[in-house]
Amino acid sequence: MGTMTIKDIAKKCKVGVSTVSRAMNNHPDINPETKEMIMRVIEESNYVPNNSARNLKRSDAKAIAVLIKGIGNTFFNQLISVLERECQEKKYSCILQRVEEGENEVDVALEIAKEKKLRGIVFLGGNFSHPQSKMAQMEIPFVLSTIYTTDTEENICASVSVDDFKESYKMTEYLIGLGHRKIAIITAQREDESIGKLRLLGYQKALEKHGIPFDESLVCYMEMNVDQYSFQSGYKITKKLLKRGVSFTALYATSDTLAIGACRALKEEGIRVPEDCSVAGFDGMDAGEFYIPSITTIRQPVEAIAQATANLLFDMIKKKEQPKRMIFEGELMIRESTDVLPVV
Amino acid sequence: MGTMTIKDIAKKCKVGVSTVSRAMNNHPDINPETKEMIMRVIEESNYVPNNSARNLKRSDAKAIAVLIKGIGNTFFNQLISVLERECQEKKYSCILQRVEEGENEVDVALEIAKEKKLRGIVFLGGNFSHPQSKMAQMEIPFVLSTIYTTDTEENICASVSVDDFKESYKMTEYLIGLGHRKIAIITAQREDESIGKLRLLGYQKALEKHGIPFDESLVCYMEMNVDQYSFQSGYKITKKLLKRGVSFTALYATSDTLAIGACRALKEEGIRVPEDCSVAGFDGMDAGEFYIPSITTIRQPVEAIAQATANLLFDMIKKKEQPKRMIFEGELMIRESTDVLPVV
DNA sequence: TTGTACGCGTTATCAG
DNA sequence: CTGATAACGCGTACAA
């Protein structure tokens, strides 16, 4: 019975197609008996309506999409869960769409918005520096979650995130407060113009503030090809740093995963954490909490960010709210991987 | 200028719609100049073709989908990467579709297969015990990756995985070989009929083989509600186990994430790994490799499994291959978290 | 309450 | 090489 259509069902039931349609879509004006009969036939026939045809016709979809750049980033999983929960509550369906590293997320957004007749979009991850002309094409509300974008005064994107600059400053200052002066940093690739850069700037600013000269040889940039914020990445970079032979008493990795990779690398060289070297991360992921030693980090309030993202988006959909930037406070989680610099 | 259609473009270009369609879809029979002109207009107009309409018409899609039950399972990320790479090579597009814990993956498959005119499907995760009648509706090839299913002789599903029973037996035997006799196990929820059960059975079999009586009080079942194979889960279960006051010298967690959670819990109680208690995992994830102590585990050959999954599926699509079950060998990775039982 | 017929945006067929 | 036009499967005015 190859592929059923609504017509086949109509024929089987000896009714018109519209009646079948009404039965499927819970329309009020239909005889309950006819409806039941139709539903039974549908069930028996294993009929599955064609979504493409539906989307083509439908004007109202009650759906949003979440575009995720850089899956594998465990950090997003929690965020997504909350977003999905929130959608369910609002009776919206939530479409998850992964976008490749090389792809342009706005293009993907434009396409899927049209295909699925979306009401709104959430962007997760990515650098997000797109020309204004491109952004203007987005006819539906969208919010950037966990992403920073360098938008101008007159044209602000809706976004919710922590202030990466400030939080990074906070962490660096904490390390300095422990007595560390030679603080190595693992940061995004040189070309990064987004959160990676901000975190680096925060680090620099804190050093400057405390009269510690910025030492380029203590900065480790991630490589382009490898999986950006992975254990592997942190491990390799740290190995390389150690080979360079520069000395440092603290290592600030700009993500918890990087920090964990770094700890492994240090251990292999017989360097104890935190006794010989303090290690700090960023994000506040579970992995860092369970690690031994547990990783000192800046915890992003994921739950709150996700919640705010959903609220802002739905408010924008209802025209109740203009795009705005929302900043959340990160929390310095002092754990086992950092310690005061021992006096020698 | 709301939403452009192909007609608008045709009008703008003063050509017929079919010419525009040809330009977009790289058809051979079109004047290069006309094509170029059309493409320019499309670009300028920010026209985005409607995918629903496309899918509706298209008969051939050259696409497969990967249905993932239980994202968050980092284990899948690698698998997916390989699958995507393989698709690219074959010029197929690869659609990732998450399926909720409560959803029926076959229903989702049926729907998306129809909507996207898929050529094949890969199932990742889930228990997969579906009635034969349901499976019969799948008109396109599909393969279960990393999933075990209790299929009958005459009706085998295509699947590729390790032999969870055998591998679990292997791990347990290894622990016994170290001198351990009181081996606790963290396993799936009681109701599990899939890999969780198999791993438990492998454990039991190994005990039996070596004349060690099975002790129900050493078995920790996961809870239903919590995130199944998470750090948290392993942590909590271990805490509970310790409270029970039963003594054990080794703890076999049936996933690396559980093992890591367990290590944390043990540490908090002042129990050293591996000196006081050996801990073993399963899967061979990065997280376990970088953990301190690194986790002894059974490494699933993810790369090979993914590769075989792709090959099998594409062969089935080309009718070159019948559904079959493929078993891969797991590798016992002896690392820091296990040690011989000290003679007291 | 139900059935008929049209249109959604594309692509494919077939004459020019 | 190009342009009409017929599907694709469904929802929905509109008529009955």
XYZ file of C-alpha atoms (C1' of nucleotides) in Angstrom:
720
model
C 0.000 0.000 0.000
C 2.929 2.255 -0.904
C 2.141 5.681 0.430
C -1.257 6.693 1.691
C -2.781 10.073 1.183
C -5.747 11.783 2.679
C -7.740 10.840 -0.402
C -7.229 7.158 0.181
C -8.539 7.523 3.670
C -11.496 9.528 2.446
C -12.300 6.851 -0.082
C -12.027 4.081 2.487
C -14.342 5.955 4.787
C -16.660 6.987 2.000
C -16.423 10.611 3.047
C -14.880 13.746 1.610
C -11.280 14.714 2.211
C -12.258 17.719 4.241
C -14.062 15.516 6.703
C -10.938 13.492 7.160
C -8.955 16.658 7.586
C -11.375 17.893 10.175
C -11.175 14.655 12.063
C -7.398 14.803 12.198
C -7.161 18.412 13.252
C -9.729 18.338 16.017
C -12.142 20.642 14.328
C -15.315 21.284 16.283
C -17.851 20.936 13.497
C -17.798 17.247 12.869
C -20.015 14.423 13.937
C -18.270 12.608 16.787
C -19.239 9.266 15.337
C -17.840 10.038 11.898
C -14.724 11.327 13.536
C -14.229 8.222 15.578
C -14.785 6.018 12.582
C -12.284 7.982 10.525
C -9.688 7.917 13.256
C -10.031 4.186 13.506
C -9.521 3.723 9.784
C -6.497 6.021 9.905
C -5.060 3.935 12.696
C -5.656 0.677 10.888
C -4.281 1.957 7.627
C -1.131 3.276 9.230
C -1.704 6.517 7.481
C 0.787 9.277 8.246
C -0.101 12.743 6.965
C 2.529 14.474 4.914
C 4.084 17.251 6.907
C 5.413 19.105 3.907
C 1.966 19.530 2.497
C 0.731 20.629 5.870
C 3.420 23.222 6.353
C 2.800 24.492 2.886
C -0.798 25.252 3.665
C -0.677 26.225 7.268
C -0.269 29.878 8.079
C -0.097 29.503 11.809
C 2.405 27.021 13.090
C 2.952 27.751 16.764
C 6.504 26.619 16.500
C 9.905 28.006 17.248
C 13.323 26.638 16.399
C 16.567 26.475 18.299
C 19.628 26.687 16.076
C 22.669 25.153 17.681
C 26.156 25.795 16.432
C 28.660 23.490 18.022
C 26.766 20.600 19.443
C 28.974 18.470 21.632
C 29.010 21.516 23.783
C 27.452 19.826 26.777
C 26.741 23.235 28.118
C 23.855 23.587 25.681
C 22.052 20.440 26.719
C 20.667 21.948 29.875
C 19.695 25.088 28.060
C 17.824 23.126 25.454
C 15.968 21.084 28.017
C 14.620 24.198 29.639
C 13.654 25.722 26.321
C 11.788 22.583 25.335
C 9.978 22.471 28.627
C 8.992 26.086 28.250
C 7.665 25.458 24.750
C 5.577 22.561 25.894
C 3.992 24.729 28.498
C 3.113 27.324 25.900
C 1.842 24.638 23.545
C 4.492 25.500 21.039
C 6.503 22.882 19.261
C 10.231 23.289 19.414
C 12.422 22.313 16.511
C 16.080 21.637 17.152
C 18.351 22.378 14.262
C 22.044 21.786 14.311
C 24.126 24.113 12.192
C 27.521 23.114 10.912
C 30.631 25.004 11.902
C 31.093 26.398 8.404
C 27.463 27.204 7.768
C 25.901 30.615 8.092
C 23.368 30.392 10.879
C 21.259 33.236 9.563
C 20.832 31.565 6.199
C 19.771 28.400 7.924
C 17.383 30.401 10.048
C 15.834 32.104 7.062
C 15.257 28.822 5.330
C 13.806 26.921 8.223
C 11.651 29.853 9.239
C 10.034 29.773 5.848
C 9.777 26.034 5.654
C 8.238 25.579 9.063
C 6.395 28.858 9.279
C 8.131 29.604 12.541
C 7.104 32.246 15.023
C 10.527 32.707 16.553
C 14.098 31.515 16.727
C 16.750 31.012 19.384
C 20.411 31.044 18.426
C 22.838 29.009 20.481
C 26.558 29.223 19.929
C 28.477 30.656 17.038
C 30.220 33.975 16.792
C 27.432 35.910 15.302
C 28.943 38.793 13.473
C 26.585 39.248 10.578
C 26.012 42.314 8.437
C 22.997 44.369 9.315
C 21.503 43.763 5.888
C 21.382 40.074 6.564
C 19.830 40.446 9.953
C 17.166 42.708 8.550
C 15.782 39.816 6.545
C 14.736 38.044 9.683
C 11.072 38.806 9.771
C 10.372 36.916 12.957
C 11.621 37.571 16.481
C 14.832 35.891 17.546
C 17.069 35.915 20.557
C 20.722 35.113 20.971
C 21.332 32.968 23.997
C 24.770 32.734 25.569
C 26.106 34.734 22.669
C 27.589 38.140 22.638
C 27.256 40.286 19.558
C 28.763 43.629 18.763
C 25.577 45.354 17.791
C 25.210 49.073 17.554
C 23.062 51.357 19.611
C 20.299 51.850 17.112
C 20.124 48.204 16.103
C 20.226 45.935 19.046
C 19.668 42.212 18.840
C 17.779 40.498 21.577
C 20.297 38.569 23.601
C 20.692 37.011 27.000
C 24.031 35.996 28.417
C 26.575 36.734 31.082
C 29.036 39.561 30.656
C 31.977 37.479 29.547
C 34.388 40.334 29.906
C 33.398 41.068 33.456
C 33.243 37.451 34.550
C 36.619 36.732 33.073
C 37.963 39.754 34.865
C 36.464 38.407 38.050
C 38.140 35.051 37.679
C 41.517 36.532 36.857
C 41.292 38.853 39.797
C 40.480 35.919 42.020
C 43.618 34.129 40.864
C 45.656 37.251 41.401
C 44.154 37.511 44.845
C 45.538 34.083 45.619
C 48.971 35.507 44.975
C 49.455 34.305 41.429
C 51.264 36.601 39.051
C 52.280 34.228 36.318
C 48.883 33.186 35.030
C 48.746 31.303 31.760
C 45.516 31.382 29.785
C 43.969 29.043 27.250
C 41.743 31.041 24.998
C 39.885 30.846 21.698
C 41.612 30.992 18.374
C 43.275 34.270 17.512
C 40.569 35.217 15.049
C 37.748 34.899 17.529
C 35.687 38.060 17.790
C 33.112 36.774 20.189
C 33.030 35.472 23.734
C 36.536 34.071 23.339
C 37.925 37.507 22.747
C 35.937 39.028 25.565
C 37.247 36.510 28.036
C 40.772 37.228 26.933
C 40.208 40.959 27.275
C 38.834 40.502 30.766
C 41.981 38.639 31.675
C 44.193 41.356 30.270
C 42.265 44.069 31.993
C 42.576 42.378 35.364
C 46.313 41.979 34.955
C 46.647 45.595 34.003
C 44.564 46.723 36.917
C 46.884 44.897 39.277
C 50.055 46.079 37.635
C 51.000 42.743 36.170
C 52.537 43.080 32.727
C 50.760 41.119 30.015
C 53.001 38.319 28.816
C 52.135 37.025 25.357
C 54.107 33.849 25.962
C 51.561 32.831 28.582
C 48.675 33.006 26.135
C 47.671 29.784 24.388
C 45.340 30.154 21.457
C 43.190 27.255 20.428
C 43.768 25.758 17.055
C 41.239 26.165 14.322
C 40.802 22.628 13.122
C 40.332 20.661 16.318
C 37.131 20.424 18.248
C 37.186 23.819 19.871
C 36.296 23.432 23.507
C 37.144 19.774 24.076
C 39.143 17.834 26.641
C 41.575 16.876 23.898
C 42.066 20.457 22.943
C 42.866 21.536 26.491
C 45.205 18.613 26.893
C 47.205 19.256 23.760
C 47.462 22.967 24.267
C 48.716 22.501 27.793
C 51.278 19.963 26.651
C 52.525 22.460 24.147
C 52.621 25.196 26.741
C 54.700 23.028 29.044
C 57.111 22.288 26.254
C 57.616 25.989 25.705
C 59.222 25.999 29.116
C 57.676 29.210 30.361
C 56.890 29.112 34.030
C 53.484 29.814 35.531
C 51.742 29.111 38.804
C 48.154 29.257 37.580
C 46.400 28.245 34.419
C 43.136 29.839 33.469
C 41.295 27.823 30.843
C 38.334 29.604 29.350
C 36.088 26.565 29.595
C 35.724 23.715 32.058
C 36.423 21.116 29.421
C 39.685 22.806 28.532
C 40.555 22.965 32.213
C 39.995 19.248 32.623
C 42.194 18.462 29.646
C 44.797 20.740 31.154
C 44.715 18.951 34.503
C 45.435 15.657 32.790
C 48.365 17.148 30.925
C 49.764 18.657 34.109
C 49.413 15.415 35.980
C 51.352 13.561 33.326
C 54.199 15.971 33.825
C 54.099 15.421 37.551
C 52.660 18.824 38.286
C 50.098 18.652 41.064
C 46.885 20.636 41.013
C 46.440 22.805 42.970
C 49.661 22.396 44.997
C 52.055 23.185 42.155
C 49.664 24.920 39.821
C 46.164 26.252 40.182
C 43.713 25.573 37.366
C 40.517 27.463 36.701
C 37.774 26.970 34.158
C 34.678 28.760 32.955
C 31.020 27.799 32.456
C 30.196 25.694 35.480
C 29.504 22.388 33.811
C 28.782 19.161 35.662
C 31.996 17.622 34.386
C 34.040 20.163 36.290
C 32.086 19.674 39.471
C 32.685 15.939 39.482
C 36.272 16.108 38.399
C 39.033 15.368 40.872
C 40.115 17.945 41.784
C 36.819 19.701 41.185
C 37.343 22.713 38.956
C 37.116 26.281 40.176
C 34.977 28.073 37.659
C 32.550 30.825 36.775
C 29.139 29.264 36.814
C 26.779 30.600 34.221
C 23.215 30.569 35.518
C 22.045 28.284 32.755
C 18.592 27.761 34.104
C 17.945 31.476 34.459
C 19.432 32.257 31.081
C 17.291 29.653 29.391
C 14.223 30.837 31.201
C 14.859 34.434 30.274
C 15.545 33.466 26.692
C 12.201 31.740 26.426
C 10.336 34.537 28.139
C 11.913 37.240 26.038
C 11.239 35.374 22.819
C 7.616 34.690 23.623
C 7.114 38.267 24.737
C 8.553 39.458 21.465
C 6.291 37.109 19.573
C 3.347 38.616 21.395
C 4.737 42.073 20.569
C 4.838 42.742 24.238
C 8.524 43.392 24.225
C 11.171 45.021 22.066
C 14.513 43.325 21.466
C 16.797 44.036 24.361
C 20.004 42.823 25.840
C 19.842 40.932 29.096
C 22.908 40.316 31.205
C 23.098 37.731 33.940
C 25.565 37.523 36.733
C 28.044 34.640 36.750
C 29.005 33.024 40.008
C 32.580 32.353 41.052
C 32.639 28.769 42.247
C 35.719 28.214 44.329
C 36.552 24.547 44.345
C 39.511 22.264 44.708
C 41.589 23.094 41.663
C 42.825 26.464 42.868
C 44.821 27.463 45.907
C 46.927 30.267 47.284
C 50.383 30.590 45.861
C 52.691 28.942 48.352
C 55.440 31.202 49.595
C 58.722 29.716 48.440
C 7.867 42.490 0.404
C 6.771 39.891 2.949
C 7.590 36.532 1.501
C 8.985 35.993 -1.966
C 8.011 33.110 -4.150
C 9.490 31.696 -7.287
C 6.861 33.562 -9.265
C 8.048 36.909 -8.003
C 11.529 36.087 -9.110
C 10.297 34.913 -12.490
C 8.420 38.155 -12.942
C 11.401 40.242 -11.931
C 13.574 38.380 -14.402
C 10.934 38.334 -17.077
C 11.262 34.598 -17.500
C 9.074 31.600 -16.696
C 9.064 29.933 -13.332
C 10.577 26.783 -14.720
C 13.611 28.684 -15.868
C 14.100 30.021 -12.386
C 13.736 26.539 -11.007
C 16.332 25.270 -13.438
C 18.721 27.999 -12.462
C 18.425 27.176 -8.803
C 18.753 23.451 -9.155
C 21.761 23.388 -11.421
C 19.961 21.932 -14.344
C 22.134 21.458 -17.401
C 19.780 22.803 -20.044
C 19.844 26.489 -19.341
C 21.655 29.386 -20.880
C 24.566 30.270 -18.597
C 23.866 33.958 -19.020
C 20.209 33.640 -18.083
C 21.198 31.528 -15.156
C 23.693 34.043 -13.913
C 21.221 36.842 -14.270
C 18.583 34.927 -12.364
C 20.949 33.993 -9.595
C 21.904 37.613 -9.184
C 18.305 38.686 -8.875
C 17.675 35.924 -6.366
C 20.611 37.118 -4.345
C 19.495 40.718 -4.419
C 15.927 39.871 -3.550
C 16.913 37.723 -0.607
C 14.674 35.060 -1.965
C 14.640 31.795 -0.032
C 12.844 28.879 -1.681
C 10.224 27.141 0.379
C 11.441 23.753 1.463
C 8.022 22.355 2.173
C 6.954 22.898 -1.389
C 10.179 21.358 -2.555
C 9.824 18.254 -0.464
C 6.262 17.938 -1.576
C 7.234 17.728 -5.206
C 10.539 16.001 -5.078
C 10.544 12.280 -5.432
C 14.222 11.752 -4.879
C 15.723 13.370 -1.857
C 19.110 11.780 -1.292
C 18.744 12.209 2.393
C 18.850 10.063 5.472
C 17.965 10.887 9.040
C 19.540 10.007 12.344
C 17.042 9.683 15.165
C 18.606 10.209 18.553
C 16.936 9.178 21.753
C 18.699 10.557 24.766
C 20.829 13.370 23.567
C 23.201 14.515 26.264
C 24.715 11.136 25.801
C 28.108 12.440 24.763
C 28.818 9.032 23.432
C 26.631 9.770 20.433
C 28.425 12.911 19.382
C 31.330 11.084 17.870
C 29.036 8.650 16.176
C 27.057 11.436 14.641
C 30.131 13.216 13.393
C 31.231 10.149 11.503
C 27.785 9.597 10.066
C 27.627 13.162 8.868
C 31.024 12.935 7.284
C 30.036 9.748 5.523
C 26.882 11.357 4.190
C 28.755 14.308 2.839
C 31.013 11.998 0.967
C 28.079 10.230 -0.569
C 26.421 13.560 -1.367
C 23.564 12.735 0.910
C 22.149 15.215 3.320
C 21.861 14.072 6.891
C 19.006 15.185 9.080
C 19.411 14.981 12.829
C 16.233 14.443 14.729
C 16.029 14.282 18.464
C 13.319 12.089 19.897
C 11.940 12.630 23.351
C 12.243 9.993 26.034
C 8.530 9.314 25.993
C 8.079 9.415 22.236
C 7.866 6.381 20.022
C 10.873 6.498 17.743
C 9.231 4.482 15.012
C 6.324 6.878 14.765
C 8.729 9.744 14.493
C 10.639 7.846 11.850
C 7.545 7.169 9.815
C 6.551 10.778 9.860
C 9.884 12.282 9.012
C 10.513 9.669 6.340
C 7.392 10.783 4.584
C 7.943 14.458 5.095
C 11.511 14.480 3.903
C 11.281 11.662 1.412
C 14.124 9.888 3.150
C 16.126 7.022 1.726
C 17.202 5.586 5.044
C 17.259 5.996 8.802
C 19.693 5.399 11.630
C 18.399 4.857 15.145
C 20.585 5.882 18.044
C 19.661 5.083 21.611
C 16.411 3.902 23.071
C 15.366 0.426 24.024
C 13.730 -0.520 20.836
C 11.252 -3.187 21.541
C 8.542 -2.556 19.010
C 5.902 -4.911 17.692
C 6.643 -6.465 14.373
C 3.579 -4.872 12.839
C 4.957 -1.456 13.535
C 8.352 -2.234 12.138
C 6.791 -3.576 8.970
C 5.546 -0.102 8.143
C 9.053 1.129 7.665
C 9.323 1.082 3.934
C 12.879 2.333 3.816
C 16.066 0.726 5.092
C 17.127 1.471 8.631
C 19.839 0.374 10.976
C 20.065 0.343 14.735
C 23.380 1.642 15.925
C 24.643 0.838 19.399
C 21.292 -0.717 20.165
C 20.443 -4.243 20.924
C 17.058 -5.604 19.971
C 15.491 -8.940 20.662
C 14.517 -9.749 17.135
C 13.571 -13.185 15.993
C 15.317 -15.392 13.518
C 13.016 -14.784 10.605
C 12.791 -11.045 11.129
C 16.097 -9.518 11.882
C 16.690 -5.806 12.107
C 19.880 -4.367 10.754
C 21.990 -3.446 13.733
C 25.573 -2.751 14.616
C 26.877 -2.724 18.147
C 29.128 -4.489 20.583
C 27.967 -7.616 22.394
C 27.044 -5.969 25.645
C 26.655 -9.260 27.439
C 30.074 -10.488 26.453
C 31.840 -7.217 27.113
C 30.252 -6.881 30.505
C 31.319 -10.419 31.267
C 34.820 -9.478 30.206
C 34.959 -6.502 32.519
C 33.601 -8.413 35.481
C 36.059 -11.202 34.900
C 38.866 -8.689 34.806
C 37.824 -7.351 38.198
C 37.588 -10.861 39.565
C 41.042 -11.512 38.173
C 42.319 -8.645 40.276
C 41.147 -10.556 43.318
C 37.859 -8.764 43.887
C 34.946 -10.831 45.086
C 32.648 -8.187 46.463
C 31.873 -6.264 43.310
C 29.038 -3.765 43.408
C 27.343 -2.815 40.161
C 25.438 0.250 39.027
C 23.027 -0.762 36.335
C 19.999 0.471 34.430
C 16.579 0.659 35.951
C 14.969 -2.633 36.840
C 12.599 -2.516 33.912
C 15.323 -2.160 31.322
C 15.137 -4.854 28.670
C 17.930 -3.586 26.512
C 21.678 -3.075 26.854
C 21.261 -2.326 30.542
C 19.888 -5.774 31.184
C 22.532 -7.419 29.041
C 25.324 -5.772 30.949
C 23.813 -6.910 34.200
C 23.484 -10.461 32.895
C 27.100 -10.458 31.782
C 28.100 -9.469 35.276
C 26.025 -12.221 36.829
C 27.354 -14.819 34.446
C 30.947 -13.944 35.229
C 30.315 -14.198 38.955
C 28.674 -17.542 38.511
C 31.487 -18.819 36.364
C 33.949 -18.007 39.089
C 31.862 -19.412 41.858
C 30.986 -16.105 43.440
C 27.423 -16.006 44.728
C 25.301 -13.231 43.292
C 24.457 -10.731 45.998
C 21.405 -8.634 45.287
C 22.435 -6.077 47.903
C 25.407 -5.144 45.725
C 23.217 -4.250 42.770
C 22.208 -0.604 42.361
C 19.449 0.093 39.897
C 19.181 3.503 38.335
C 16.103 5.514 39.057
C 13.553 6.162 36.382
C 13.083 9.882 36.621
C 16.627 11.204 36.721
C 18.843 11.690 33.730
C 19.782 8.096 33.151
C 23.485 7.894 32.512
C 24.659 11.131 34.099
C 27.368 12.075 36.577
C 24.674 13.070 39.012
C 23.019 9.733 38.734
C 26.236 7.825 39.445
C 26.986 10.094 42.342
C 23.637 9.724 44.038
C 23.403 6.003 43.565
C 26.850 5.502 45.029
C 26.020 7.648 48.002
C 22.981 5.540 48.612
C 24.983 2.372 48.258
C 27.473 3.566 50.838
C 24.695 4.359 53.227
C 23.421 0.815 52.929
C 26.622 -0.166 54.646
C 27.349 -3.218 52.528
C 31.030 -3.711 51.934
C 32.617 -4.037 48.522
C 36.095 -3.675 47.089
C 35.165 -2.885 43.526
C 32.404 -0.904 41.870
C 31.436 -1.612 38.318
C 29.394 1.214 36.812
C 27.844 0.382 33.494
C 28.840 3.687 31.929
C 31.826 5.985 32.271
C 29.681 8.877 33.362
C 28.225 6.803 36.169
C 31.738 5.739 37.129
C 32.893 9.329 37.370
C 29.952 10.261 39.541
C 30.784 7.259 41.691
C 34.413 8.321 42.125
C 33.289 11.677 43.427
C 30.960 10.064 45.914
C 33.668 7.686 47.105
C 36.150 10.497 47.510
C 33.749 12.435 49.668
C 33.547 9.458 51.994
C 37.299 9.267 52.148
C 37.485 6.121 50.073
C 40.451 6.214 47.730
C 40.265 4.952 44.155
C 41.808 2.534 43.389
C 43.596 1.910 46.683
C 40.489 1.277 48.754
C 38.065 0.545 45.972
C 38.450 -0.134 42.281
C 36.029 1.560 39.919
C 35.281 0.498 36.366
C 33.126 2.035 33.679
C 31.826 1.166 30.255
C 31.812 2.913 26.855
C 35.247 4.454 26.592
C 34.313 8.102 26.532
C 36.796 10.953 26.561
C 35.583 12.073 29.946
C 36.793 8.845 31.515
C 40.152 9.040 29.836
C 40.827 12.505 31.183
C 39.448 11.878 34.609
C 41.767 11.555 37.567
C 42.077 8.700 38.145
C 41.446 7.745 34.539
C 38.641 5.218 34.343
C 39.185 1.590 33.440
C 36.548 0.800 30.876
C 35.357 -1.194 27.908
C 35.985 0.972 24.894
C 33.368 0.670 22.220
C 34.955 1.149 18.808
C 32.797 4.129 18.028
C 34.549 5.039 14.830
C 34.215 1.522 13.437
C 30.629 1.192 14.567
C 29.685 4.461 12.953
C 31.504 3.567 9.788
C 29.833 0.172 9.599
C 26.467 1.725 10.303
C 26.859 4.086 7.387
C 28.158 1.409 5.063
C 25.431 -1.036 5.930
C 22.720 1.546 5.498
C 23.963 2.745 2.142
C 24.407 -0.806 0.959
C 20.857 -1.556 1.948
C 19.679 1.545 0.130
C 21.431 0.295 -2.974
C 19.825 -3.113 -2.387
C 23.263 -4.561 -2.241
C 22.770 -5.890 1.234
C 20.099 -7.498 3.374
C 19.541 -6.413 6.962
C 21.999 -8.143 9.211
C 23.376 -7.912 12.682
C 26.950 -6.780 13.059
C 28.869 -7.243 16.270
C 32.040 -5.364 17.114
C 34.599 -6.228 19.697
C 34.986 -3.951 22.700
C 38.396 -3.256 24.119
C 39.229 -3.541 27.786
C 41.098 -0.368 28.632
C 42.988 -0.838 31.851
C 43.605 2.503 33.428
C 44.169 4.067 36.808
C 40.867 3.481 38.529
C 41.316 -0.249 39.108
C 43.932 -2.210 40.969
C 44.549 -5.587 42.504
C 42.838 -6.279 45.757
C 45.425 -5.688 48.474
C 46.016 -8.695 50.684
C 44.935 -7.687 54.144
C -22.748 18.325 9.363
C -20.545 17.235 4.959
C -18.485 17.404 0.169
C -16.303 20.080 -3.894
C -12.871 22.723 -5.581
C -9.134 25.831 -5.283
C -4.544 27.249 -3.980
C -0.102 26.864 -1.162
C 5.255 27.057 -3.838
C 7.872 23.820 -6.337
C 9.455 20.678 -9.766
C 8.798 17.816 -13.922
C 6.750 17.083 -18.385
C 6.049 18.429 -22.682
C 5.481 21.429 -26.436
C 7.468 25.103 -28.594
C 17.090 26.593 -24.457
C 12.476 28.225 -22.646
C 7.569 28.693 -21.003
C 2.939 26.855 -19.871
C 0.851 23.598 -17.048
C -0.011 19.549 -14.396
C 0.873 17.363 -10.377
C 2.533 16.866 -5.111
C -0.893 16.296 -0.379
C -3.318 18.986 2.407
C -6.462 22.767 4.561
C -10.399 25.508 3.952
C -13.746 28.710 1.932
C -17.965 27.857 -0.019
C -21.832 25.590 -1.375
C -25.065 21.988 -0.286
